[in-house]
Amino acid sequence: MAVINIPDKNETISEFTKIMEYFNKRGVFCDKWDAGVSLQKDAGQDEILKAYDHALKPFMEKGGYKTADVVCVNSETQGIDVIKQKFVKEHTHSDDEVRFMVAGHGIFWFNLGGDEPVFSLFCDAGVIISVPANTKHWFDMGDKPYVKAIRIFTNEEGWAANYTESGIEKKYGSGAK
Ligand SMILES: [Fe+2]
């Protein structure tokens, strides 16, 4: 499931073809993938990557991505509050931030600049999103953090966060403590 929310326009988009259209028009890749096999809840990294290999491999070849791994965090994860705060402040990366949600949920926020209003994408299992390099964004795990996601990189150094320190995320209700 996925929903776009544009708070400043009081608009939401929940039909997936329209969501894809909204992103594609703005140069952001967004799609849905199905698992090739059914996955157990406790499936490990190799099993998860294998289940999505049919989609992952062509995507990585086409985009020139070199590595993929699986990250899993939830409310029991040690240091979860620190992890949450790291993601929830507006930042950019020098590389694309590509995430496929295997399980769990989260909200990606986009601040594309120009005339584009800030908007968010709530997504849960099955959604892949690629935040383009140098795009201002943040990620809100919400009150009950649970994210199991495939991360896809050209190089892991490119994923270091450059914080804008704008504080804009608070205006949209993210990370307020
Ligand atoms: Fe990021």
PDB file of N, CA, C and O in Angstrom, residues 53-94:
ATOM      1  N   ASP A  53      15.202 -11.455  -6.593  1.00  0.00           N
ATOM      2  CA  ASP A  53      16.256 -11.412  -7.603  1.00  0.00           C
ATOM      3  C   ASP A  53      15.728 -11.093  -9.004  1.00  0.00           C
ATOM      4  O   ASP A  53      16.364 -10.362  -9.769  1.00  0.00           O
ATOM      5  N   HIS A  54      14.538 -11.613  -9.324  1.00  0.00           N
ATOM      6  CA  HIS A  54      13.955 -11.409 -10.656  1.00  0.00           C
ATOM      7  C   HIS A  54      13.728  -9.923 -10.952  1.00  0.00           C
ATOM      8  O   HIS A  54      13.779  -9.502 -12.100  1.00  0.00           O
ATOM      9  N   ALA A  55      13.477  -9.132  -9.918  1.00  0.00           N
ATOM     10  CA  ALA A  55      13.266  -7.694 -10.116  1.00  0.00           C
ATOM     11  C   ALA A  55      14.549  -6.913  -9.817  1.00  0.00           C
ATOM     12  O   ALA A  55      14.875  -5.933 -10.492  1.00  0.00           O
ATOM     13  N   LEU A  56      15.244  -7.395  -8.789  1.00  0.00           N
ATOM     14  CA  LEU A  56      16.446  -6.702  -8.309  1.00  0.00           C
ATOM     15  C   LEU A  56      17.563  -6.665  -9.356  1.00  0.00           C
ATOM     16  O   LEU A  56      18.165  -5.615  -9.612  1.00  0.00           O
ATOM     17  N   LYS A  57      17.817  -7.846  -9.949  1.00  0.00           N
ATOM     18  CA  LYS A  57      18.943  -7.957 -10.871  1.00  0.00           C
ATOM     19  C   LYS A  57      18.817  -7.006 -12.063  1.00  0.00           C
ATOM     20  O   LYS A  57      19.731  -6.211 -12.319  1.00  0.00           O
ATOM     21  N   PRO A  58      17.693  -7.058 -12.810  1.00  0.00           N
ATOM     22  CA  PRO A  58      17.582  -6.122 -13.946  1.00  0.00           C
ATOM     23  C   PRO A  58      17.606  -4.659 -13.520  1.00  0.00           C
ATOM     24  O   PRO A  58      18.169  -3.818 -14.217  1.00  0.00           O
ATOM     25  N   PHE A  59      16.991  -4.361 -12.351  1.00  0.00           N
ATOM     26  CA  PHE A  59      16.982  -2.985 -11.857  1.00  0.00           C
ATOM     27  C   PHE A  59      18.413  -2.503 -11.591  1.00  0.00           C
ATOM     28  O   PHE A  59      18.785  -1.388 -11.959  1.00  0.00           O
ATOM     29  N   MET A  60      19.216  -3.370 -10.958  1.00  0.00           N
ATOM     30  CA  MET A  60      20.590  -2.989 -10.620  1.00  0.00           C
ATOM     31  C   MET A  60      21.450  -2.854 -11.865  1.00  0.00           C
ATOM     32  O   MET A  60      22.248  -1.930 -11.985  1.00  0.00           O
ATOM     33  N   GLU A  61      21.250  -3.779 -12.814  1.00  0.00           N
ATOM     34  CA  GLU A  61      22.030  -3.705 -14.059  1.00  0.00           C
ATOM     35  C   GLU A  61      21.721  -2.428 -14.818  1.00  0.00           C
ATOM     36  O   GLU A  61      22.608  -1.716 -15.255  1.00  0.00           O
ATOM     37  N   LYS A  62      20.431  -2.105 -14.912  1.00  0.00           N
ATOM     38  CA  LYS A  62      20.002  -0.923 -15.664  1.00  0.00           C
ATOM     39  C   LYS A  62      20.506   0.365 -15.012  1.00  0.00           C
ATOM     40  O   LYS A  62      20.939   1.297 -15.682  1.00  0.00           O
ATOM     41  N   GLY A  63      20.448   0.400 -13.679  1.00  0.00           N
ATOM     42  CA  GLY A  63      20.822   1.632 -12.980  1.00  0.00           C
ATOM     43  C   GLY A  63      22.292   1.727 -12.608  1.00  0.00           C
ATOM     44  O   GLY A  63      22.722   2.728 -12.027  1.00  0.00           O
ATOM     45  N   GLY A  64      23.048   0.678 -12.917  1.00  0.00           N
ATOM     46  CA  GLY A  64      24.474   0.691 -12.577  1.00  0.00           C
ATOM     47  C   GLY A  64      24.731   0.548 -11.085  1.00  0.00           C
ATOM     48  O   GLY A  64      25.768   0.986 -10.584  1.00  0.00           O
ATOM     49  N   TYR A  65      23.790  -0.073 -10.374  1.00  0.00           N
ATOM     50  CA  TYR A  65      23.976  -0.279  -8.930  1.00  0.00           C
ATOM     51  C   TYR A  65      24.849  -1.502  -8.690  1.00  0.00           C
ATOM     52  O   TYR A  65      24.785  -2.476  -9.428  1.00  0.00           O
ATOM     53  N   LYS A  66      25.671  -1.418  -7.638  1.00  0.00           N
ATOM     54  CA  LYS A  66      26.678  -2.467  -7.435  1.00  0.00           C
ATOM     55  C   LYS A  66      26.351  -3.444  -6.303  1.00  0.00           C
ATOM     56  O   LYS A  66      26.678  -4.617  -6.397  1.00  0.00           O
ATOM     57  N   THR A  67      25.749  -2.945  -5.221  1.00  0.00           N
ATOM     58  CA  THR A  67      25.501  -3.839  -4.079  1.00  0.00           C
ATOM     59  C   THR A  67      24.085  -3.640  -3.536  1.00  0.00           C
ATOM     60  O   THR A  67      23.475  -2.582  -3.713  1.00  0.00           O
ATOM     61  N   ALA A  68      23.620  -4.708  -2.864  1.00  0.00           N
ATOM     62  CA  ALA A  68      22.316  -4.635  -2.192  1.00  0.00           C
ATOM     63  C   ALA A  68      22.434  -5.362  -0.867  1.00  0.00           C
ATOM     64  O   ALA A  68      23.174  -6.341  -0.749  1.00  0.00           O
ATOM     65  N   ASP A  69      21.752  -4.859   0.136  1.00  0.00           N
ATOM     66  CA  ASP A  69      21.687  -5.587   1.404  1.00  0.00           C
ATOM     67  C   ASP A  69      20.299  -5.407   2.004  1.00  0.00           C
ATOM     68  O   ASP A  69      19.434  -4.767   1.395  1.00  0.00           O
ATOM     69  N   VAL A  70      20.094  -6.011   3.166  1.00  0.00           N
ATOM     70  CA  VAL A  70      18.789  -5.919   3.815  1.00  0.00           C
ATOM     71  C   VAL A  70      18.986  -5.305   5.198  1.00  0.00           C
ATOM     72  O   VAL A  70      19.866  -5.722   5.947  1.00  0.00           O
ATOM     73  N   VAL A  71      18.201  -4.303   5.487  1.00  0.00           N
ATOM     74  CA  VAL A  71      18.276  -3.668   6.801  1.00  0.00           C
ATOM     75  C   VAL A  71      16.960  -3.960   7.523  1.00  0.00           C
ATOM     76  O   VAL A  71      15.901  -4.023   6.899  1.00  0.00           O
ATOM     77  N   CYS A  72      17.058  -4.194   8.824  1.00  0.00           N
ATOM     78  CA  CYS A  72      15.839  -4.446   9.588  1.00  0.00           C
ATOM     79  C   CYS A  72      15.936  -3.733  10.934  1.00  0.00           C
ATOM     80  O   CYS A  72      16.863  -3.968  11.705  1.00  0.00           O
ATOM     81  N   VAL A  73      15.026  -2.826  11.169  1.00  0.00           N
ATOM     82  CA  VAL A  73      14.970  -2.146  12.473  1.00  0.00           C
ATOM     83  C   VAL A  73      13.529  -2.147  12.975  1.00  0.00           C
ATOM     84  O   VAL A  73      12.583  -2.097  12.181  1.00  0.00           O
ATOM     85  N   ASN A  74      13.390  -2.223  14.285  1.00  0.00           N
ATOM     86  CA  ASN A  74      12.061  -2.126  14.889  1.00  0.00           C
ATOM     87  C   ASN A  74      12.199  -1.491  16.265  1.00  0.00           C
ATOM     88  O   ASN A  74      13.309  -1.080  16.653  1.00  0.00           O
ATOM     89  N   SER A  75      11.106  -1.415  16.972  1.00  0.00           N
ATOM     90  CA  SER A  75      11.135  -0.684  18.247  1.00  0.00           C
ATOM     91  C   SER A  75      12.052  -1.341  19.274  1.00  0.00           C
ATOM     92  O   SER A  75      12.449  -0.709  20.248  1.00  0.00           O
ATOM     93  N   GLU A  76      12.423  -2.619  19.028  1.00  0.00           N
ATOM     94  CA  GLU A  76      13.320  -3.326  19.956  1.00  0.00           C
ATOM     95  C   GLU A  76      14.801  -3.102  19.619  1.00  0.00           C
ATOM     96  O   GLU A  76      15.677  -3.482  20.392  1.00  0.00           O
ATOM     97  N   THR A  77      15.060  -2.547  18.439  1.00  0.00           N
ATOM     98  CA  THR A  77      16.447  -2.370  17.998  1.00  0.00           C
ATOM     99  C   THR A  77      17.196  -1.430  18.949  1.00  0.00           C
ATOM    100  O   THR A  77      16.678  -0.369  19.318  1.00  0.00           O
ATOM    101  N   GLN A  78      18.406  -1.848  19.318  1.00  0.00           N
ATOM    102  CA  GLN A  78      19.207  -1.019  20.211  1.00  0.00           C
ATOM    103  C   GLN A  78      19.476   0.343  19.570  1.00  0.00           C
ATOM    104  O   GLN A  78      19.851   0.414  18.400  1.00  0.00           O
ATOM    105  N   GLY A  79      19.261   1.407  20.304  1.00  0.00           N
ATOM    106  CA  GLY A  79      19.522   2.756  19.801  1.00  0.00           C
ATOM    107  C   GLY A  79      18.487   3.240  18.796  1.00  0.00           C
ATOM    108  O   GLY A  79      18.754   4.147  18.003  1.00  0.00           O
ATOM    109  N   ILE A  80      17.290   2.659  18.816  1.00  0.00           N
ATOM    110  CA  ILE A  80      16.279   2.997  17.801  1.00  0.00           C
ATOM    111  C   ILE A  80      15.946   4.495  17.777  1.00  0.00           C
ATOM    112  O   ILE A  80      15.743   5.070  16.710  1.00  0.00           O
ATOM    113  N   ASP A  81      15.939   5.144  18.944  1.00  0.00           N
ATOM    114  CA  ASP A  81      15.601   6.575  18.960  1.00  0.00           C
ATOM    115  C   ASP A  81      16.651   7.400  18.218  1.00  0.00           C
ATOM    116  O   ASP A  81      16.327   8.353  17.514  1.00  0.00           O
ATOM    117  N   VAL A  82      17.915   7.007  18.376  1.00  0.00           N
ATOM    118  CA  VAL A  82      19.004   7.711  17.687  1.00  0.00           C
ATOM    119  C   VAL A  82      18.897   7.461  16.178  1.00  0.00           C
ATOM    120  O   VAL A  82      19.030   8.385  15.367  1.00  0.00           O
ATOM    121  N   ILE A  83      18.621   6.230  15.820  1.00  0.00           N
ATOM    122  CA  ILE A  83      18.486   5.876  14.393  1.00  0.00           C
ATOM    123  C   ILE A  83      17.347   6.679  13.769  1.00  0.00           C
ATOM    124  O   ILE A  83      17.485   7.276  12.699  1.00  0.00           O
ATOM    125  N   LYS A  84      16.219   6.718  14.472  1.00  0.00           N
ATOM    126  CA  LYS A  84      15.055   7.462  13.971  1.00  0.00           C
ATOM    127  C   LYS A  84      15.388   8.933  13.730  1.00  0.00           C
ATOM    128  O   LYS A  84      15.028   9.517  12.712  1.00  0.00           O
ATOM    129  N   GLN A  85      16.094   9.530  14.705  1.00  0.00           N
ATOM    130  CA  GLN A  85      16.428  10.952  14.604  1.00  0.00           C
ATOM    131  C   GLN A  85      17.377  11.240  13.442  1.00  0.00           C
ATOM    132  O   GLN A  85      17.343  12.312  12.854  1.00  0.00           O
ATOM    133  N   LYS A  86      18.230  10.256  13.125  1.00  0.00           N
ATOM    134  CA  LYS A  86      19.179  10.424  12.020  1.00  0.00           C
ATOM    135  C   LYS A  86      18.442  10.557  10.688  1.00  0.00           C
ATOM    136  O   LYS A  86      18.809  11.330   9.817  1.00  0.00           O
ATOM    137  N   PHE A  87      17.380   9.758  10.550  1.00  0.00           N
ATOM    138  CA  PHE A  87      16.659   9.722   9.276  1.00  0.00           C
ATOM    139  C   PHE A  87      15.636  10.841   9.133  1.00  0.00           C
ATOM    140  O   PHE A  87      15.271  11.230   8.039  1.00  0.00           O
ATOM    141  N   VAL A  88      15.161  11.339  10.277  1.00  0.00           N
ATOM    142  CA  VAL A  88      13.982  12.202  10.233  1.00  0.00           C
ATOM    143  C   VAL A  88      14.319  13.692  10.030  1.00  0.00           C
ATOM    144  O   VAL A  88      13.416  14.515   9.917  1.00  0.00           O
ATOM    145  N   LYS A  89      15.623  14.011   9.940  1.00  0.00           N
ATOM    146  CA  LYS A  89      15.990  15.412   9.671  1.00  0.00           C
ATOM    147  C   LYS A  89      16.281  15.566   8.177  1.00  0.00           C
ATOM    148  O   LYS A  89      16.915  14.681   7.573  1.00  0.00           O
ATOM    149  N   GLU A  90      15.866  16.701   7.633  1.00  0.00           N
ATOM    150  CA  GLU A  90      16.045  16.885   6.188  1.00  0.00           C
ATOM    151  C   GLU A  90      17.521  16.753   5.805  1.00  0.00           C
ATOM    152  O   GLU A  90      18.393  17.332   6.450  1.00  0.00           O
ATOM    153  N   HIS A  91      17.769  15.989   4.746  1.00  0.00           N
ATOM    154  CA  HIS A  91      19.142  15.757   4.296  1.00  0.00           C
ATOM    155  C   HIS A  91      19.178  15.392   2.810  1.00  0.00           C
ATOM    156  O   HIS A  91      18.126  15.194   2.189  1.00  0.00           O
ATOM    157  N   THR A  92      20.393  15.315   2.302  1.00  0.00           N
ATOM    158  CA  THR A  92      20.606  14.838   0.924  1.00  0.00           C
ATOM    159  C   THR A  92      21.709  13.778   0.961  1.00  0.00           C
ATOM    160  O   THR A  92      22.398  13.626   1.968  1.00  0.00           O
ATOM    161  N   HIS A  93      21.862  13.063  -0.153  1.00  0.00           N
ATOM    162  CA  HIS A  93      22.981  12.136  -0.323  1.00  0.00           C
ATOM    163  C   HIS A  93      23.590  12.398  -1.693  1.00  0.00           C
ATOM    164  O   HIS A  93      22.890  12.857  -2.602  1.00  0.00           O
ATOM    165  N   SER A  94      24.874  12.053  -1.840  1.00  0.00           N
ATOM    166  CA  SER A  94      25.492  12.238  -3.159  1.00  0.00           C
ATOM    167  C   SER A  94      25.141  11.061  -4.081  1.00  0.00           C
ATOM    168  O   SER A  94      25.441  11.082  -5.269  1.00  0.00           O
TER     169      SER A  94
END
